[in-house]
Short mmCIF file of C-alpha atoms and ligand atoms in Angstrom, two decimals:
data_model
loop_
_atom_site.label_atom_id
_atom_site.label_comp_id
_atom_site.label_asym_id
_atom_site.label_seq_id
_atom_site.Cartn_x
_atom_site.Cartn_y
_atom_site.Cartn_z
CA UNK A 1 -13.56 -54.31 -78.47
CA UNK A 2 -10.40 -54.61 -80.95
CA UNK A 3 -10.46 -52.15 -84.23
CA UNK A 4 -12.55 -53.79 -86.65
CA UNK A 5 -10.57 -52.76 -89.67
CA UNK A 6 -7.19 -52.96 -90.51
CA UNK A 7 -4.31 -51.02 -92.51
CA UNK A 8 -0.55 -51.58 -93.09
CA UNK A 9 2.08 -49.43 -92.36
CA UNK A 10 5.09 -50.89 -94.38
CA UNK A 11 4.79 -54.75 -93.68
CA UNK A 12 3.51 -53.56 -89.87
CA UNK A 13 -0.44 -54.52 -89.82
CA UNK A 14 -2.08 -52.18 -87.32
CA UNK A 15 -5.98 -53.24 -86.34
CA UNK A 16 -8.34 -55.76 -86.45
CA UNK A 17 -6.61 -57.96 -84.30
CA UNK A 18 -3.39 -57.56 -85.24
CA UNK A 19 -0.48 -57.72 -82.19
CA UNK A 20 -0.43 -53.85 -80.67
CA UNK A 21 2.10 -52.42 -82.79
CA UNK A 22 5.18 -50.31 -80.73
CA UNK A 23 6.34 -47.10 -81.98
CA UNK A 24 8.71 -44.21 -81.17
CA UNK A 25 9.94 -41.14 -82.39
CA UNK A 26 13.27 -39.82 -83.36
CA UNK A 27 14.39 -36.93 -81.43
CA UNK A 28 17.23 -36.30 -83.81
CA UNK A 29 17.01 -33.03 -86.61
CA UNK A 30 15.64 -35.35 -89.35
CA UNK A 31 17.86 -34.16 -92.38
CA UNK A 32 21.21 -34.96 -89.97
CA UNK A 33 21.45 -38.05 -91.35
CA UNK A 34 23.73 -40.01 -89.79
CA UNK A 35 21.98 -39.20 -86.38
CA UNK A 36 18.53 -39.83 -87.40
CA UNK A 37 19.44 -43.29 -88.94
CA UNK A 38 21.57 -44.25 -86.14
CA UNK A 39 18.42 -43.93 -84.01
CA UNK A 40 16.40 -45.76 -86.09
CA UNK A 41 18.74 -48.33 -85.79
CA UNK A 42 19.10 -48.09 -81.97
CA UNK A 43 14.85 -48.55 -81.57
CA UNK A 44 14.82 -51.38 -83.88
CA UNK A 45 17.38 -53.40 -82.26
CA UNK A 46 15.19 -52.42 -79.08
CA UNK A 47 11.87 -53.78 -80.43
CA UNK A 48 10.63 -50.50 -82.14
CA UNK A 49 7.65 -52.45 -85.05
CA UNK A 50 7.38 -48.45 -86.74
CA UNK A 51 9.32 -45.24 -86.55
CA UNK A 52 7.93 -41.41 -86.44
CA UNK A 53 10.39 -38.83 -88.00
CA UNK A 54 9.51 -34.94 -87.57
CA UNK A 55 9.57 -33.45 -91.15
CA UNK A 56 9.31 -29.81 -90.33
CA UNK A 57 11.47 -28.59 -92.82
CA UNK A 58 12.45 -28.68 -96.49
CA UNK A 59 15.25 -30.37 -96.08
CA UNK A 60 13.61 -33.18 -93.62
CA UNK A 61 10.99 -34.07 -96.71
CA UNK A 62 14.39 -34.17 -98.93
CA UNK A 63 15.75 -37.02 -96.19
CA UNK A 64 12.97 -38.84 -96.09
CA UNK A 65 14.08 -40.81 -99.25
CA UNK A 66 17.10 -42.04 -98.13
CA UNK A 67 15.80 -42.74 -94.55
CA UNK A 68 12.97 -44.91 -96.09
CA UNK A 69 15.35 -46.95 -97.77
CA UNK A 70 17.80 -47.56 -95.31
CA UNK A 71 15.41 -47.99 -92.50
CA UNK A 72 14.97 -51.50 -90.92
CA UNK A 73 11.26 -50.36 -90.01
CA UNK A 74 8.60 -48.56 -91.63
CA UNK A 75 8.74 -45.12 -91.12
CA UNK A 76 6.15 -42.34 -90.38
CA UNK A 77 6.48 -38.72 -91.35
CA UNK A 78 5.29 -36.37 -89.27
CA UNK A 79 3.60 -33.50 -90.46
CA UNK A 80 1.99 -30.54 -88.82
CA UNK A 81 0.47 -26.89 -90.75
CA UNK A 82 2.29 -27.43 -94.34
CA UNK A 83 0.55 -29.79 -96.53
CA UNK A 84 3.43 -29.66 -99.32
CA UNK A 85 5.63 -31.45 -96.83
CA UNK A 86 3.13 -33.95 -96.74
CA UNK A 87 2.93 -34.22 -100.25
CA UNK A 88 6.53 -34.45 -100.42
CA UNK A 89 6.78 -37.24 -97.77
CA UNK A 90 4.10 -39.22 -99.82
CA UNK A 91 6.33 -38.81 -102.57
CA UNK A 92 9.23 -39.66 -100.89
CA UNK A 93 7.84 -43.03 -100.13
CA UNK A 94 6.85 -42.27 -96.21
CA UNK A 95 5.44 -45.40 -95.53
CA UNK A 96 2.43 -43.39 -93.32
CA UNK A 97 1.93 -39.55 -93.14
CA UNK A 98 0.95 -38.05 -89.85
CA UNK A 99 -1.48 -35.17 -90.12
CA UNK A 100 -3.62 -33.25 -87.89
CA UNK A 101 -6.16 -32.38 -90.59
CA UNK A 102 -7.46 -29.57 -88.22
CA UNK A 103 -4.14 -27.81 -88.76
CA UNK A 104 -2.83 -28.40 -92.20
CA UNK A 105 -4.60 -25.44 -93.77
CA UNK A 106 -8.57 -26.14 -95.00
CA UNK A 107 -10.28 -29.16 -96.10
CA UNK A 108 -9.32 -28.44 -99.80
CA UNK A 109 -5.51 -29.13 -98.86
CA UNK A 110 -6.56 -32.03 -96.98
CA UNK A 111 -7.91 -33.18 -100.10
CA UNK A 112 -5.08 -32.71 -102.09
CA UNK A 113 -2.89 -35.05 -99.55
CA UNK A 114 -5.82 -37.60 -99.67
CA UNK A 115 -5.68 -37.86 -103.38
CA UNK A 116 -1.96 -38.14 -103.50
CA UNK A 117 -1.92 -41.00 -100.64
CA UNK A 118 -5.01 -42.84 -102.42
CA UNK A 119 -2.59 -42.50 -105.80
CA UNK A 120 0.59 -44.20 -103.46
CA UNK A 121 -1.43 -46.42 -101.28
CA UNK A 122 0.23 -44.41 -98.23
CA UNK A 123 -2.03 -44.76 -95.24
CA UNK A 124 -2.27 -41.54 -92.68
CA UNK A 125 -2.52 -41.42 -89.22
CA UNK A 126 -4.93 -38.68 -88.55
CA UNK A 127 -5.49 -37.51 -85.14
CA UNK A 128 -6.72 -34.57 -82.87
CA UNK A 129 -5.08 -33.29 -79.82
CA UNK A 130 -6.56 -31.33 -76.63
CA UNK A 131 -4.23 -28.41 -77.23
CA UNK A 132 -5.14 -27.59 -80.90
CA UNK A 133 -9.18 -28.19 -81.14
CA UNK A 134 -11.09 -26.97 -83.53
CA UNK A 135 -12.78 -23.45 -82.68
CA UNK A 136 -16.27 -24.33 -82.85
CA UNK A 137 -15.62 -27.23 -80.10
CA UNK A 138 -13.80 -24.70 -77.56
CA UNK A 139 -17.17 -24.38 -75.34
CA UNK A 140 -17.75 -27.81 -75.58
CA UNK A 141 -13.85 -28.41 -74.49
CA UNK A 142 -14.71 -26.38 -71.45
CA UNK A 143 -17.92 -27.85 -70.69
CA UNK A 144 -16.72 -31.37 -71.05
CA UNK A 145 -13.28 -31.99 -72.64
CA UNK A 146 -14.13 -36.07 -73.06
CA UNK A 147 -16.94 -35.20 -75.14
CA UNK A 148 -15.18 -32.69 -77.45
CA UNK A 149 -12.19 -34.82 -78.03
CA UNK A 150 -14.61 -37.57 -79.11
CA UNK A 151 -16.38 -35.38 -81.08
CA UNK A 152 -13.34 -33.73 -82.83
CA UNK A 153 -12.16 -37.15 -83.63
CA UNK A 154 -15.41 -38.33 -84.99
CA UNK A 155 -15.72 -34.99 -87.58
CA UNK A 156 -12.43 -36.18 -88.61
CA UNK A 157 -13.27 -39.71 -89.66
CA UNK A 158 -16.45 -37.85 -91.24
CA UNK A 159 -13.95 -36.02 -93.23
CA UNK A 160 -11.93 -39.21 -94.37
CA UNK A 161 -14.97 -40.66 -95.29
CA UNK A 162 -16.27 -38.02 -97.11
CA UNK A 163 -13.47 -38.19 -99.54
CA UNK A 164 -13.55 -41.66 -99.52
CA UNK A 165 -10.49 -42.50 -97.92
CA UNK A 166 -10.38 -45.15 -94.98
CA UNK A 167 -6.66 -46.20 -95.06
CA UNK A 168 -6.02 -44.51 -92.04
CA UNK A 169 -5.58 -45.06 -88.37
CA UNK A 170 -6.79 -42.09 -85.51
CA UNK A 171 -5.64 -40.97 -82.31
CA UNK A 172 -6.60 -38.58 -79.91
CA UNK A 173 -4.02 -37.07 -77.68
CA UNK A 174 -4.48 -35.49 -73.94
CA UNK A 175 -2.42 -35.03 -71.41
CA UNK A 176 -4.77 -36.03 -69.04
CA UNK A 177 -4.82 -39.79 -68.39
CA UNK A 178 -8.50 -39.83 -67.17
CA UNK A 179 -9.77 -38.11 -70.35
CA UNK A 180 -7.43 -40.40 -72.46
CA UNK A 181 -9.02 -43.16 -71.30
CA UNK A 182 -12.82 -42.16 -71.26
CA UNK A 183 -12.11 -40.47 -74.66
CA UNK A 184 -10.64 -43.34 -76.17
CA UNK A 185 -13.57 -45.74 -74.70
CA UNK A 186 -16.13 -43.99 -76.26
CA UNK A 187 -14.39 -43.45 -79.00
CA UNK A 188 -13.79 -47.11 -79.79
CA UNK A 189 -17.63 -48.18 -79.25
CA UNK A 190 -18.09 -45.29 -82.16
CA UNK A 191 -15.77 -46.20 -84.77
CA UNK A 192 -14.18 -49.22 -86.38
CA UNK A 193 -10.91 -47.65 -87.92
CA UNK A 194 -7.48 -48.55 -85.55
CA UNK A 195 -6.34 -46.73 -82.85
CA UNK A 196 -3.06 -45.15 -81.88
CA UNK A 197 -2.80 -44.71 -78.08
CA UNK A 198 -1.00 -42.23 -76.61
CA UNK A 199 -0.64 -39.76 -73.58
CA UNK A 200 0.97 -36.61 -74.62
CA UNK A 201 3.94 -34.95 -72.76
CA UNK A 202 3.69 -37.64 -70.36
CA UNK A 203 7.12 -36.59 -69.02
CA UNK A 204 10.30 -37.67 -67.54
CA UNK A 205 11.60 -41.04 -67.81
CA UNK A 206 9.60 -41.90 -64.71
CA UNK A 207 6.39 -40.16 -64.33
CA UNK A 208 6.08 -40.60 -67.99
CA UNK A 209 6.28 -44.08 -67.93
CA UNK A 210 3.97 -44.19 -64.94
CA UNK A 211 1.22 -41.99 -66.31
CA UNK A 212 1.50 -44.47 -69.94
CA UNK A 213 1.54 -47.35 -67.78
CA UNK A 214 -1.65 -46.15 -66.09
CA UNK A 215 -3.44 -44.92 -69.16
CA UNK A 216 -2.59 -47.08 -72.12
CA UNK A 217 -2.61 -50.22 -69.65
CA UNK A 218 -6.13 -49.32 -69.02
CA UNK A 219 -7.00 -49.04 -72.27
CA UNK A 220 -5.20 -52.04 -73.66
CA UNK A 221 -6.53 -54.55 -70.92
CA UNK A 222 -10.02 -53.60 -72.07
CA UNK A 223 -8.87 -54.54 -75.84
CA UNK A 224 -8.61 -50.90 -77.00
CA UNK A 225 -5.51 -49.48 -78.78
CA UNK A 226 -3.61 -51.40 -81.93
CA UNK A 227 -0.45 -49.12 -81.63
CA UNK A 228 1.47 -47.45 -78.88
CA UNK A 229 3.61 -44.56 -78.37
CA UNK A 230 4.70 -43.52 -75.06
CA UNK A 231 6.40 -39.90 -74.79
CA UNK A 232 8.91 -39.25 -72.54
CA UNK A 233 10.94 -36.45 -71.82
CA UNK A 234 14.42 -37.99 -73.14
CA UNK A 235 16.86 -37.97 -76.08
CA UNK A 236 16.85 -42.00 -75.90
CA UNK A 237 13.69 -42.79 -77.84
CA UNK A 238 14.74 -46.57 -77.43
CA UNK A 239 13.72 -45.77 -73.44
CA UNK A 240 10.38 -45.02 -74.92
CA UNK A 241 10.47 -48.36 -76.76
CA UNK A 242 11.20 -50.38 -73.42
CA UNK A 243 8.87 -48.87 -71.72
CA UNK A 244 6.13 -50.21 -74.53
CA UNK A 245 6.85 -53.52 -74.21
CA UNK A 246 7.25 -53.75 -70.13
CA UNK A 247 3.32 -52.40 -70.21
CA UNK A 248 2.61 -55.16 -73.12
CA UNK A 249 4.24 -57.57 -71.48
CA UNK A 250 2.99 -57.07 -68.61
CA UNK A 251 -0.51 -57.36 -69.58
CA UNK A 252 0.61 -60.59 -71.98
CA UNK A 253 -0.63 -58.93 -75.30
CA UNK A 254 2.96 -59.91 -76.67
CA UNK A 255 6.19 -61.11 -75.96
CA UNK A 256 9.88 -59.95 -76.23
CA UNK A 257 12.73 -60.94 -74.17
CA UNK A 258 12.88 -62.22 -70.84
CA UNK A 259 10.94 -61.28 -68.32
CA UNK A 260 12.87 -60.48 -64.61
CA UNK A 261 11.22 -60.86 -61.33
CA UNK A 262 12.92 -59.21 -58.21
CA UNK A 263 11.85 -59.23 -54.86
CA UNK A 264 11.12 -55.94 -53.23
CA UNK A 265 13.81 -56.42 -50.67
CA UNK A 266 13.18 -55.84 -46.99
CA UNK A 267 15.02 -56.08 -43.43
CA UNK A 268 16.52 -59.26 -44.31
CA UNK A 269 18.48 -58.83 -46.82
CA UNK A 270 22.34 -59.24 -46.70
CA UNK A 271 23.85 -58.39 -49.87
CA UNK A 272 24.21 -55.48 -52.03
CA UNK A 273 20.83 -56.60 -54.25
CA UNK A 274 20.36 -53.70 -56.36
CA UNK A 275 23.31 -53.85 -58.23
CA UNK A 276 22.81 -57.73 -59.11
CA UNK A 277 18.91 -56.81 -60.20
CA UNK A 278 20.46 -53.70 -62.65
CA UNK A 279 23.56 -56.47 -63.96
CA UNK A 280 21.12 -59.04 -64.13
CA UNK A 281 18.77 -56.69 -65.86
CA UNK A 282 21.27 -55.21 -68.15
CA UNK A 283 22.79 -58.82 -69.09
CA UNK A 284 19.38 -60.33 -69.88
CA UNK A 285 19.08 -57.87 -72.74
CA UNK A 286 21.50 -59.35 -74.78
CA UNK A 287 18.63 -62.22 -74.98
CA UNK A 288 15.83 -62.54 -77.17
CA UNK A 289 13.81 -65.95 -75.49
CA UNK A 290 11.01 -65.05 -72.89
CA UNK A 291 12.54 -67.07 -70.24
CA UNK A 292 11.52 -65.85 -66.39
CA UNK A 293 14.44 -65.12 -64.38
CA UNK A 294 14.01 -64.38 -60.79
CA UNK A 295 16.34 -62.80 -57.88
CA UNK A 296 15.46 -63.20 -54.40
CA UNK A 297 16.80 -60.85 -51.61
CA UNK A 298 17.19 -63.93 -49.03
CA UNK A 299 16.54 -67.64 -48.88
CA UNK A 300 14.63 -66.82 -45.58
CA UNK A 301 11.74 -67.76 -47.95
CA UNK A 302 13.26 -70.76 -49.69
CA UNK A 303 12.17 -70.24 -53.41
CA UNK A 304 9.38 -68.84 -52.37
CA UNK A 305 6.92 -67.36 -55.09
CA UNK A 306 9.81 -68.00 -57.83
CA UNK A 307 9.30 -71.36 -58.41
CA UNK A 308 8.05 -71.23 -61.57
CA UNK A 309 10.83 -69.00 -62.69
CA UNK A 310 13.02 -70.73 -65.51
CA UNK A 311 16.39 -69.41 -63.63
CA UNK A 312 17.14 -67.70 -60.60
CA UNK A 313 19.34 -66.46 -57.84
CA UNK A 314 18.76 -66.34 -53.81
CA UNK A 315 21.29 -64.05 -52.25
CA UNK A 316 22.55 -64.51 -48.35
CA UNK A 317 25.50 -63.07 -47.15
CA UNK A 318 28.17 -64.56 -48.18
CA UNK A 319 26.68 -67.71 -50.06
CA UNK A 320 23.83 -67.90 -52.62
CA UNK A 321 22.00 -70.39 -54.79
CA UNK A 322 20.84 -70.57 -58.22
CA UNK A 323 17.59 -72.83 -59.12
CA UNK A 324 15.56 -73.60 -62.12
CA UNK A 325 11.97 -74.31 -61.94
CA UNK A 326 11.89 -74.52 -58.04
CA UNK A 327 14.75 -77.31 -58.17
CA UNK A 328 18.38 -76.13 -56.73
CA UNK A 329 21.35 -76.09 -58.91
CA UNK A 330 24.23 -75.52 -57.18
CA UNK A 331 25.04 -72.80 -54.28
CA UNK A 332 27.93 -70.53 -55.44
CA UNK A 333 29.81 -67.16 -53.48
CA UNK A 334 27.62 -64.68 -53.71
CA UNK A 335 30.01 -62.74 -55.00
CA UNK A 336 29.73 -64.87 -58.23
CA UNK A 337 26.08 -65.30 -58.61
CA UNK A 338 25.03 -63.24 -61.90
CA UNK A 339 28.52 -64.61 -63.34
CA UNK A 340 27.27 -68.14 -62.54
CA UNK A 341 23.80 -67.73 -63.01
CA UNK A 342 24.37 -66.70 -66.67
CA UNK A 343 26.59 -69.36 -67.47
CA UNK A 344 23.56 -71.87 -66.76
CA UNK A 345 21.55 -70.04 -68.92
CA UNK A 346 24.14 -70.37 -71.90
CA UNK A 347 24.09 -74.41 -70.85
CA UNK A 348 20.13 -74.10 -71.12
CA UNK A 349 20.70 -72.79 -74.33
CA UNK A 350 23.43 -74.48 -75.85
CA UNK A 351 22.04 -77.88 -74.87
CA UNK A 352 18.67 -77.01 -76.32
CA UNK A 353 16.56 -75.88 -73.94
CA UNK A 354 17.67 -78.29 -71.60
CA UNK A 355 18.54 -77.60 -67.52
CA UNK A 356 21.65 -79.00 -67.40
CA UNK A 357 21.90 -80.80 -63.77
CA UNK A 358 25.12 -81.91 -61.75
CA UNK A 359 23.31 -84.10 -59.27
CA UNK A 360 26.05 -83.63 -56.65
CA UNK A 361 26.25 -79.93 -56.89
CA UNK A 362 22.31 -79.55 -56.64
CA UNK A 363 22.47 -81.89 -53.49
CA UNK A 364 24.68 -79.47 -51.92
CA UNK A 365 22.98 -76.45 -52.96
CA UNK A 366 19.70 -77.95 -51.16
CA UNK A 367 21.82 -78.62 -48.00
CA UNK A 368 22.47 -74.65 -48.16
CA UNK A 369 18.79 -74.43 -48.70
CA UNK A 370 17.40 -76.18 -46.03
CA UNK A 371 19.99 -74.46 -43.39
CA UNK A 372 19.10 -71.23 -44.46
CA UNK A 373 15.52 -71.35 -44.84
CA UNK A 374 13.18 -70.71 -41.70
CA UNK A 375 9.90 -71.65 -42.18
CA UNK A 376 8.88 -69.95 -39.39
CA UNK A 377 9.63 -66.26 -40.40
CA UNK A 378 6.99 -63.99 -41.70
CA UNK A 379 8.10 -62.55 -45.06
CA UNK A 380 6.51 -60.53 -47.29
CA UNK A 381 5.23 -63.41 -49.40
CA UNK A 382 4.32 -65.85 -46.39
CA UNK A 383 2.46 -62.81 -45.28
CA UNK A 384 0.55 -62.30 -48.41
CA UNK A 385 -0.05 -65.45 -48.61
CA UNK A 386 -1.55 -66.09 -45.65
CA UNK A 387 -3.83 -62.89 -46.24
CA UNK A 388 -5.02 -64.44 -49.49
CA UNK A 389 -5.79 -67.47 -47.41
CA UNK A 390 -8.08 -65.70 -44.95
CA UNK A 391 -9.57 -63.69 -47.85
CA UNK A 392 -10.74 -66.82 -49.12
CA UNK A 393 -11.88 -68.33 -46.24
CA UNK A 394 -13.70 -65.14 -45.27
CA UNK A 395 -15.48 -65.39 -48.97
CA UNK A 396 -16.47 -69.08 -48.36
CA UNK A 397 -17.30 -68.75 -44.66
CA UNK A 398 -19.78 -65.93 -46.31
CA UNK A 399 -21.69 -67.76 -48.50
CA UNK A 400 -22.41 -70.64 -45.86
CA UNK A 401 -23.54 -67.67 -43.95
CA UNK A 402 -25.71 -66.36 -46.39
CA UNK A 403 -27.07 -69.69 -47.10
CA UNK A 404 -27.79 -70.69 -43.75
CA UNK A 405 -29.56 -67.26 -43.16
CA UNK A 406 -32.02 -67.62 -45.88
CA UNK A 407 -35.43 -69.21 -45.48
CA UNK A 408 -35.64 -72.96 -46.42
CA UNK A 409 -37.07 -72.90 -49.72
CA UNK A 410 -35.62 -69.98 -50.96
CA UNK A 411 -33.61 -69.81 -54.02
CA UNK A 412 -31.12 -68.59 -51.97
CA UNK A 413 -31.10 -71.77 -50.25
CA UNK A 414 -30.32 -73.67 -53.10
CA UNK A 415 -33.96 -73.89 -54.47
CA UNK A 416 -34.06 -72.82 -57.94
CA UNK A 417 -37.81 -72.71 -58.08
CA UNK A 418 -38.06 -70.76 -55.29
CA UNK A 419 -39.35 -66.97 -55.61
CA UNK A 420 -36.90 -64.07 -55.05
CA UNK A 421 -37.40 -63.11 -50.97
CA UNK A 422 -39.29 -59.93 -51.13
CA UNK A 423 -37.95 -58.24 -47.62
CA UNK A 424 -41.36 -56.24 -47.46
CA UNK A 425 -43.77 -59.11 -47.72
CA UNK A 426 -41.50 -61.81 -46.48
CA UNK A 427 -42.29 -63.26 -42.57
CA UNK A 428 -38.50 -62.87 -41.95
CA UNK A 429 -38.89 -59.47 -42.99
CA UNK A 430 -36.76 -56.96 -40.28
CA UNK A 431 -35.33 -60.37 -38.62
CA UNK A 432 -32.38 -61.11 -40.74
CA UNK A 433 -29.14 -61.14 -39.75
CA UNK A 434 -26.86 -58.81 -41.29
CA UNK A 435 -23.04 -59.49 -41.39
CA UNK A 436 -21.11 -56.60 -40.14
S1 SF4 B 1 12.18 -61.81 -47.27
FE1 SF4 B 1 11.25 -62.00 -49.42
S2 SF4 B 1 11.28 -59.36 -49.58
FE2 SF4 B 1 12.66 -60.13 -48.14
S3 SF4 B 1 15.00 -60.23 -48.84
FE3 SF4 B 1 14.14 -62.56 -48.47
S4 SF4 B 1 13.26 -62.73 -50.66
FE4 SF4 B 1 13.39 -60.30 -50.84
#
């Protein structure tokens, strides 16, 4: 259900099956060029494909020309209420202009912006917002907020098409996660244009990230959404970018940088894993390759579920172990685990992505693991594995039982020609066993 049509914001393709683009918005006063450019470079380094800047004043529109020229990624000018600023943004070379046709001053002003956008081949992001729906949809908004959002979006699309303009993406913003999901699901069925996804005013880094992960993650998992922005109440726009990437990486939609796996810890933990995980996460930011790195709190579980990790550490009170793809590499004092882990990772890259093994050190580590691993311990990982196995057994037993209870010659009993059992007419009606 990815959008059928594709547009380009600068050199970034949006929609039509292109990778989901990550965008964010600067939080500086746009006309403050040093601050704005520094933030743009920071978000670009963090992985933003596109950046949006607010253009509420004349001086912001004037600054755009320099920003567009110096930005390493395409720039979207964010305009509300003032169509003159939209015209100036297009003339300044903005790679895209965001506006809500409902608040720009009427259809003539929208038409004026579209005419100039066509001349400059500037795409637009048009959108509707649950907080500012047109007056004629107020009652519908009260009765059915999802349908009101979708109707406003479809009316916006109709306006664009009536002006013979198709170079746009569209967004429907709501602070409600269920409404964001429901409205975008409906709109994706009704229009072919790329969709920009976001949960508006999502909240703080913690709650906003979770709301966005649930809302956007649900839609992206359905194949809906062509570009995303995570709105967080933080001055550090790069945090929004990091969250966006974690969502895309979790869904395996895009790859960027290492994937860190860490156990949740439990009463078996004997070292300061919080600090170790934070340090590993921080140092991994310097790597671009999508390697998988795992941190386990103890060796009781062996290498456990982190067997597939490219590199990992498992700690204990005084000593820990470094491993790769399920094979021990060496044992090291707990205080040196992080340092030694990164030594191994760097050796791997220096050797052209080949794990460097010292057999003597590996044998020592294997012996340490054998001493510390407790095959009888009920670790969270083993309990989860036992539960999964039990569920599989249950399912299998259920299938066998159903087959045994079905009358001979029935479809359930493997006879492909048999008619489905009619519960009313069947001679075994009322005598079938049911499992609780
Ligand atoms: S048993 Fe599992 S969850 Fe507990 S510390 Fe060890 S690896 Fe972590």
